[in-house]
CSV table of C-alpha atoms and ligand atoms in Angstrom, one decimal:
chain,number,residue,atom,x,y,z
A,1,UNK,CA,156.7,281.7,84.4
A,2,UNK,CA,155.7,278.9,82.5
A,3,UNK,CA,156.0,275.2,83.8
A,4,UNK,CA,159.3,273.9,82.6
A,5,UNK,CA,158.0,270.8,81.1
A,6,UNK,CA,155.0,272.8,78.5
A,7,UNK,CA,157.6,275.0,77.9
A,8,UNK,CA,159.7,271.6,76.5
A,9,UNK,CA,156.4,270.3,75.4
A,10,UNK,CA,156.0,273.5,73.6
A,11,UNK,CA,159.1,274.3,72.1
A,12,UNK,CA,159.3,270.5,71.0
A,13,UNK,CA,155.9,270.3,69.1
A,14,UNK,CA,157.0,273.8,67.3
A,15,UNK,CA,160.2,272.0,66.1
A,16,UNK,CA,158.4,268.5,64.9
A,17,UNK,CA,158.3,270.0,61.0
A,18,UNK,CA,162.0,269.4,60.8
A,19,UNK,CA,163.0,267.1,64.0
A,20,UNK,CA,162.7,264.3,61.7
A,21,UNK,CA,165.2,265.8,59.2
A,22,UNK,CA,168.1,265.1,61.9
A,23,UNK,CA,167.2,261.7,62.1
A,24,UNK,CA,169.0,260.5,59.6
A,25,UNK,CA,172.4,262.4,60.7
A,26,UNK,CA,171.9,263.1,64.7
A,27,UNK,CA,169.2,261.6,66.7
A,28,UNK,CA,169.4,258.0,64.7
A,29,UNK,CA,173.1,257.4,65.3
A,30,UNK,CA,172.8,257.8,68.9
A,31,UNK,CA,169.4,256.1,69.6
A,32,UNK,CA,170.7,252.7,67.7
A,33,UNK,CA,174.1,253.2,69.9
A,34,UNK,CA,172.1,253.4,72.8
A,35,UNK,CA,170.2,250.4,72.0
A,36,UNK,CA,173.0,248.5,70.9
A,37,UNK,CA,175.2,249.0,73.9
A,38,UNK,CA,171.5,248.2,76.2
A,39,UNK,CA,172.2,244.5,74.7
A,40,UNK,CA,168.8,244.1,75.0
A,41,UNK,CA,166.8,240.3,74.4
A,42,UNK,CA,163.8,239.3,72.6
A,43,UNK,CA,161.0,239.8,75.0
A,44,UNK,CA,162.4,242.6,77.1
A,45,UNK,CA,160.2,245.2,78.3
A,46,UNK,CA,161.5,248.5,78.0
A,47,UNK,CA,160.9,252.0,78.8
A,48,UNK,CA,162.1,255.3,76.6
A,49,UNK,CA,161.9,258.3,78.3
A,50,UNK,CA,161.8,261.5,76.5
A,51,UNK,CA,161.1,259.2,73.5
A,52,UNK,CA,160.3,262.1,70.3
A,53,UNK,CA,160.0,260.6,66.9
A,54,UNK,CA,161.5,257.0,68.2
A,55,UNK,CA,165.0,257.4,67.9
A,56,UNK,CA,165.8,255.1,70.4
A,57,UNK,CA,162.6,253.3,70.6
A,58,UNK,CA,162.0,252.2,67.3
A,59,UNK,CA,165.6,250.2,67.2
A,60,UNK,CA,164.4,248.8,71.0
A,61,UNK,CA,161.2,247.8,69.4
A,62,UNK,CA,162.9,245.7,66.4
A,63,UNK,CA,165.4,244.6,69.1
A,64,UNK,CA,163.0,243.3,71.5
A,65,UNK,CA,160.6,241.6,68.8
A,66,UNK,CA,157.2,240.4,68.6
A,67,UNK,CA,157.6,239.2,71.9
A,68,UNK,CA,158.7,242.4,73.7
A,69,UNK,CA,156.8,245.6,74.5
A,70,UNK,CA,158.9,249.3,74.5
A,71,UNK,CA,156.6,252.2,75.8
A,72,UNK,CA,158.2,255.3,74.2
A,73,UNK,CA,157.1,258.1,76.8
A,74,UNK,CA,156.9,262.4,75.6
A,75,UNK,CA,155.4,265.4,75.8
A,76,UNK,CA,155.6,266.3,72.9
A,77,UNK,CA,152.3,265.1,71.1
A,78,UNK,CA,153.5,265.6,67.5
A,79,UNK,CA,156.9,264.1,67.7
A,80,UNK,CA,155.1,261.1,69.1
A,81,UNK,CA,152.8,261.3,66.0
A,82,UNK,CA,155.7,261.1,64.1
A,83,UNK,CA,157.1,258.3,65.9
A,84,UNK,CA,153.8,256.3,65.4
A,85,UNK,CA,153.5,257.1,61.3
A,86,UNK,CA,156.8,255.3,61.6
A,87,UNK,CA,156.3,252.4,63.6
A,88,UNK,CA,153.0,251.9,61.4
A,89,UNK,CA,155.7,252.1,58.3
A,90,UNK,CA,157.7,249.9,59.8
A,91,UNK,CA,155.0,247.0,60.9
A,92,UNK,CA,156.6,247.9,64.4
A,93,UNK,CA,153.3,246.6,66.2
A,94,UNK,CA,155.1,246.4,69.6
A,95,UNK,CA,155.5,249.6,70.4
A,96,UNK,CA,153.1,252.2,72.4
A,97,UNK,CA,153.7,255.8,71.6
A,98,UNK,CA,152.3,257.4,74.9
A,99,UNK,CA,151.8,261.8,76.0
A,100,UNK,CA,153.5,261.7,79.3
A,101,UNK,CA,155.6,263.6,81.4
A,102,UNK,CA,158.7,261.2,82.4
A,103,UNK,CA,159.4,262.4,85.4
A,104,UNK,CA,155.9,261.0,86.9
A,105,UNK,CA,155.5,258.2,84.5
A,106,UNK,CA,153.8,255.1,86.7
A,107,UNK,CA,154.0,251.6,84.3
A,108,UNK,CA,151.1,250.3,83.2
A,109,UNK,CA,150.2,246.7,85.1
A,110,UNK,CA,151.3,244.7,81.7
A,111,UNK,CA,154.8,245.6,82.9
A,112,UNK,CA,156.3,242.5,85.2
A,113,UNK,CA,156.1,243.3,88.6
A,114,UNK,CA,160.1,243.4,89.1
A,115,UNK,CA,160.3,246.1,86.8
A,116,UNK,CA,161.1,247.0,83.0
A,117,UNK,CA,164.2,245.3,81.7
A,118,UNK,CA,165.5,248.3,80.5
A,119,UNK,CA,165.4,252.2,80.7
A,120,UNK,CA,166.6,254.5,77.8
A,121,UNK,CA,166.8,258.1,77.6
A,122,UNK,CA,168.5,259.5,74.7
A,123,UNK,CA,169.4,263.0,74.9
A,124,UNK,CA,166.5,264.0,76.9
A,125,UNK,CA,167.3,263.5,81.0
A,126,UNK,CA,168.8,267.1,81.2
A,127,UNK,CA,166.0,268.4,80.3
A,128,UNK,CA,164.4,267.1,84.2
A,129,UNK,CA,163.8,269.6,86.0
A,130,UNK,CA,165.4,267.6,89.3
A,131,UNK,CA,167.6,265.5,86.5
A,132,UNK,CA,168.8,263.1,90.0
A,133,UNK,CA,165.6,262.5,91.6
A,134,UNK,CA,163.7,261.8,88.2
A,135,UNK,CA,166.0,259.6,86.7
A,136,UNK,CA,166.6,257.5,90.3
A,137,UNK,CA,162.9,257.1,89.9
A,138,UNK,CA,163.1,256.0,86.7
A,139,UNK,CA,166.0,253.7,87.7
A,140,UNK,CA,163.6,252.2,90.4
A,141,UNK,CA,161.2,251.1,87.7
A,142,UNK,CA,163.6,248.7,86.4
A,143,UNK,CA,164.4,245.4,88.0
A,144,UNK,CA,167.2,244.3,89.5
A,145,UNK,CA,169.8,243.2,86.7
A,146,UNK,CA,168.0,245.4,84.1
A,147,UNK,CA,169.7,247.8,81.9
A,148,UNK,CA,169.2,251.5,82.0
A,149,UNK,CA,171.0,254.0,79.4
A,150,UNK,CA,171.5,258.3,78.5
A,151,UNK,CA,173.3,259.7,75.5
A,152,UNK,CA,174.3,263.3,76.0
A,153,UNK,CA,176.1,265.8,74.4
A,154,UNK,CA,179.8,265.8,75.2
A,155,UNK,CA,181.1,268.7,76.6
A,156,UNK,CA,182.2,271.2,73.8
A,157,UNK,CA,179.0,269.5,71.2
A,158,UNK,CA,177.1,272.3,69.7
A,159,UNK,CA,178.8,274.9,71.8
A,160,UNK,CA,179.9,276.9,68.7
A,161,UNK,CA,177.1,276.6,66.2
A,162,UNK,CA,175.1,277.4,69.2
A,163,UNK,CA,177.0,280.4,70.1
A,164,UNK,CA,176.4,281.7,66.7
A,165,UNK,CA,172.9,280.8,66.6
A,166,UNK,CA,173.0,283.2,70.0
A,167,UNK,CA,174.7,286.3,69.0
A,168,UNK,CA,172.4,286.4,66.0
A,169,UNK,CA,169.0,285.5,67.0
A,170,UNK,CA,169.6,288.5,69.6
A,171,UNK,CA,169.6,290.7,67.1
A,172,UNK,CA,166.0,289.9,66.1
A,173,UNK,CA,165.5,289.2,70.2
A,174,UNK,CA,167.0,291.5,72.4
A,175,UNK,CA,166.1,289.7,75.5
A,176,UNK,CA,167.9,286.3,74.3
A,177,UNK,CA,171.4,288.3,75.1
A,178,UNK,CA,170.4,286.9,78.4
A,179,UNK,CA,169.7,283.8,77.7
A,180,UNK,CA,172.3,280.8,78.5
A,181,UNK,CA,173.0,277.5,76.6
A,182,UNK,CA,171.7,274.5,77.2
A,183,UNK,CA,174.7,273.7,78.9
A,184,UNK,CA,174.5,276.2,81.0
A,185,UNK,CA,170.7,276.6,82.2
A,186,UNK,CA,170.3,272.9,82.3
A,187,UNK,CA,172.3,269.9,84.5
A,188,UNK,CA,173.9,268.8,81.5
A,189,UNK,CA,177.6,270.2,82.3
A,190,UNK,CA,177.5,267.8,85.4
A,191,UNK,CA,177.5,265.4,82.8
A,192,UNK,CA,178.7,265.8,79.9
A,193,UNK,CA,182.0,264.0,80.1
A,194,UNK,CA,183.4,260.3,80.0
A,195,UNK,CA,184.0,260.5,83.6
A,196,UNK,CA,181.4,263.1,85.3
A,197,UNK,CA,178.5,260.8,83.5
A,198,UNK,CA,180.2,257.5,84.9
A,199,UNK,CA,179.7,258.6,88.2
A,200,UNK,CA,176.6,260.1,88.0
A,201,UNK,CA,175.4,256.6,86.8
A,202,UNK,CA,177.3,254.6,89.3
A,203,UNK,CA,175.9,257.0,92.0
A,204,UNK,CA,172.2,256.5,90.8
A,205,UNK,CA,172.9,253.0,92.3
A,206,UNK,CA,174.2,251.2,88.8
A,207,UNK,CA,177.6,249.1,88.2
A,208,UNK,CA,178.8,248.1,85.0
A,209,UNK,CA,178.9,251.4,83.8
A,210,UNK,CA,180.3,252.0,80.8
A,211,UNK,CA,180.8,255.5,78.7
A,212,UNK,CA,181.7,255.5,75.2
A,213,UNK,CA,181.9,258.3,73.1
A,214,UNK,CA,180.2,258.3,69.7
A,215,UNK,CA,182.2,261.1,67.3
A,216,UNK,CA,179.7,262.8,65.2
A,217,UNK,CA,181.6,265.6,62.9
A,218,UNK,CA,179.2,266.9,60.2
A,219,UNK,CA,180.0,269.2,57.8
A,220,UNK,CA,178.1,272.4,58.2
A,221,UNK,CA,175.7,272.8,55.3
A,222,UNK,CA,173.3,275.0,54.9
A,223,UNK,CA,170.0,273.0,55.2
A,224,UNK,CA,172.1,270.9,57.9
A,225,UNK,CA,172.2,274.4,60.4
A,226,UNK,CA,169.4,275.8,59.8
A,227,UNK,CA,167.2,271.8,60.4
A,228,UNK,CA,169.7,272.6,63.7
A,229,UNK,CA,168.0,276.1,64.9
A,230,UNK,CA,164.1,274.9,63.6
A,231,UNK,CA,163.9,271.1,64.5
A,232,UNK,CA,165.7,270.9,67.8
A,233,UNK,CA,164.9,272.7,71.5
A,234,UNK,CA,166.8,276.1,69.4
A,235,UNK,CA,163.4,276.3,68.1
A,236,UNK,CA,162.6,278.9,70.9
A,237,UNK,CA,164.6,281.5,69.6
A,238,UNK,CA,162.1,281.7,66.7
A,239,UNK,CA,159.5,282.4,69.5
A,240,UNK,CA,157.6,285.9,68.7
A,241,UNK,CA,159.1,286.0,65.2
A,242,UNK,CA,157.1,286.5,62.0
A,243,UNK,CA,158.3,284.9,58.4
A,244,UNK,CA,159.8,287.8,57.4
A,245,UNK,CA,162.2,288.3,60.2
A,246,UNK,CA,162.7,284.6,60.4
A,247,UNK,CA,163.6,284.5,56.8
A,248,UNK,CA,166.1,287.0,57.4
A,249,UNK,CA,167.8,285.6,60.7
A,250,UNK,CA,168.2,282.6,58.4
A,251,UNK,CA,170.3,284.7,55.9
A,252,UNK,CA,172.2,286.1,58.4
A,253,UNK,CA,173.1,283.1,60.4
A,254,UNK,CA,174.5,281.3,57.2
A,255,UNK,CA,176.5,284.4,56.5
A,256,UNK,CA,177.7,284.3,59.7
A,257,UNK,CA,178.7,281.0,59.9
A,258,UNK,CA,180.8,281.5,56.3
A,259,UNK,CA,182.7,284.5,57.9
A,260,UNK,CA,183.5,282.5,61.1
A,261,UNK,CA,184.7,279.4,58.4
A,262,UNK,CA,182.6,277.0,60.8
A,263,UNK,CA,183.2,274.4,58.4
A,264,UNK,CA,181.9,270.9,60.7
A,265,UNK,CA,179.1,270.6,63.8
A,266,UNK,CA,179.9,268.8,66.7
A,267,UNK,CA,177.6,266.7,67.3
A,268,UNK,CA,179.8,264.0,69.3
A,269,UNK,CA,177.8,262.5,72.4
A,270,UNK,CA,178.4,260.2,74.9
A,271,UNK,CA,176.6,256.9,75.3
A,272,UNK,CA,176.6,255.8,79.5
A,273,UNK,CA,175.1,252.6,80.0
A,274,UNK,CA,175.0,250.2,83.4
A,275,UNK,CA,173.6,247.6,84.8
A,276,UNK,CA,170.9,248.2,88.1
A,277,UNK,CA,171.6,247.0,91.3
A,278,UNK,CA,168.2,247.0,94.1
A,279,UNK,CA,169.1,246.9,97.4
A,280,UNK,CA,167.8,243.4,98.9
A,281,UNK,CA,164.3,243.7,100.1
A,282,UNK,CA,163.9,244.0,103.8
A,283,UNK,CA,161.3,241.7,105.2
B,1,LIG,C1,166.3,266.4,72.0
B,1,LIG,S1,164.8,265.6,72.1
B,1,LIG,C2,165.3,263.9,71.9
B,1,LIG,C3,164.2,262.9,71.5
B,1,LIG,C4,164.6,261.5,71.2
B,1,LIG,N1,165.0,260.8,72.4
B,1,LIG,C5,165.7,261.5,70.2
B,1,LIG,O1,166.9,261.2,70.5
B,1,LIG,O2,165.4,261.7,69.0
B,1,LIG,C6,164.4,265.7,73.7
B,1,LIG,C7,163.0,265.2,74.0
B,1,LIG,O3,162.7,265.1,75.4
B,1,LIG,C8,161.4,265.4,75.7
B,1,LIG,N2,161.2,265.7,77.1
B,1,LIG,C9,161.8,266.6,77.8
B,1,LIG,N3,161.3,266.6,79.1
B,1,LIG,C10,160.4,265.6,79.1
B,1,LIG,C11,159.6,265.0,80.2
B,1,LIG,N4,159.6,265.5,81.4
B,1,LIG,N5,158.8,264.0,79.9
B,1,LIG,C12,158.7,263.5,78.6
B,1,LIG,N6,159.5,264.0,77.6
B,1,LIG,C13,160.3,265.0,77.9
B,1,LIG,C14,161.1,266.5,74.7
B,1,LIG,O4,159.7,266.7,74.5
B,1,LIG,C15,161.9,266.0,73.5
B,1,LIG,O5,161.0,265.2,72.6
């Protein structure tokens, strides 16, 4: 069985052709709502976890300025690539693309002491293996008073596209009629709604929380579904595939998504943000 994380790793690098073509439409909207509702200074020092082509980290870095540092952590190499070709367009100088697995990230010593001022993860802390004891860690790398933020899918996001993605990529894969969502074989249905995510932020020892959910309908082109099944984590069901049967799982997944008139994508996701409270040191 391979380690959870390569397997991410893996299945992320595979995808990096077309991550980048969902920018625009899925991972952008959320990563600049994230960093908006962070309400983050110039100067902070922030950490993004599970970071891929910069979403999130590339608004943190223009938000934080010449003045601030973001370390935009993941393990998947050629997303990070990505995320540097942009920062260099972008004169973003500011901003350290670095390989690392989150979940045992240590901060380098240029970080203060006290902690980062601010942790974001955007749609990426379901995919810990422990999701609570990775992300309290990362919670304990920001100071006291610092900011840490997730976006997630809301409960119901993707579900149908990626039920139809399902029953036909089975066809070309027998064994994936075993295989569950990403709801389902990851935490993310603990927290995928207004409330459960409030309180899994407030019980990560946070106040100020505060969910808001960011509606995403987009209508269901063709290029749209399929940058959906090759540039996201539905890469893997290409696994094992040759171009030829790719090719025609393509065909048949836009036929199949006619006949079922799915007409619009859910791509609405929540964005939980909250403020860190460390227990007083003992002496
Ligand atoms: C859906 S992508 C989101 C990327 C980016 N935050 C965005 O919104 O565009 C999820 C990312 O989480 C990364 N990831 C998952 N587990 C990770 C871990 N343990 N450490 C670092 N990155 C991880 C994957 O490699 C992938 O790039």
């Amino acid at each position: 069985m391979a380690d959870p994380i390569d397997q991410v790793a893996r299945t992320f690098d595979d995808a990096s052709d077309r991550f980048d073509r969902l920018t625009a439409t899925v991972w952008g909207p959320a990563g600049q709502s994230l960093v908006f509702a962070l309400r983050l200074h110039p100067g902070d020092t922030v950490l993004d976890a599970c970071c891929g082509a910069g979403a999130s980290a590339l608004p943190a870095a223009a938000a934080v300025g010449p003045t601030g540092r973001v370390h935009a952590v993941d393990v998947a190499a050629d997303l990070l690539e990505l995320g540097r070709l942009t920062a260099e367009e972008r004169a973003l100088q500011n901003i350290d693309f670095v390989c690392a697995d989150a979940t045992t990230w240590e901060p380098p010593s240029s970080v203060p002491e006290a902690g980062y001022d601010a942790l974001a993860i955007s749609y990426g802390v379901f995919f810990f293996p422990h999701m609570d004891a990775s992300f309290a860690r990362l919670v304990g790398l920001v100071r006291h008073g610092g900011r840490v933020g997730v976006t997630v899918w809301r409960a119901g996001a993707m579900t149908e596209f990626t039920a139809v993605v399902f029953d036909v990529a089975t066809r070309y894969s027998p064994a994936l009629a075993d295989r569950q969502s990403l709801r389902d074989r990851t935490p993310l249905h603990r927290i995928d709604t207004p409330e459960t995510l409030e309180a899994w932020l407030a019980a990560a020892g946070c106040h100020s929380v505060q969910v808001d959910v960011m509606p995403n309908l987009l209508p269901a082109t063709d290029e749209l579904c399929w940058n959906l099944v090759v540039g996201t984590g539905l890469h893997s069901v290409l696994e094992g595939l040759d171009e030829p049967a790719v090719e025609a799982l393509r065909q048949d997944l836009l036929t199949e998504i006619t006949e079922r008139g799915l007409h619009t994508i859910d791509a609405t996701t929540l964005v939980g943000t909250a403020t860190v409270r460390r227990p007083p040191a003992t002496v």
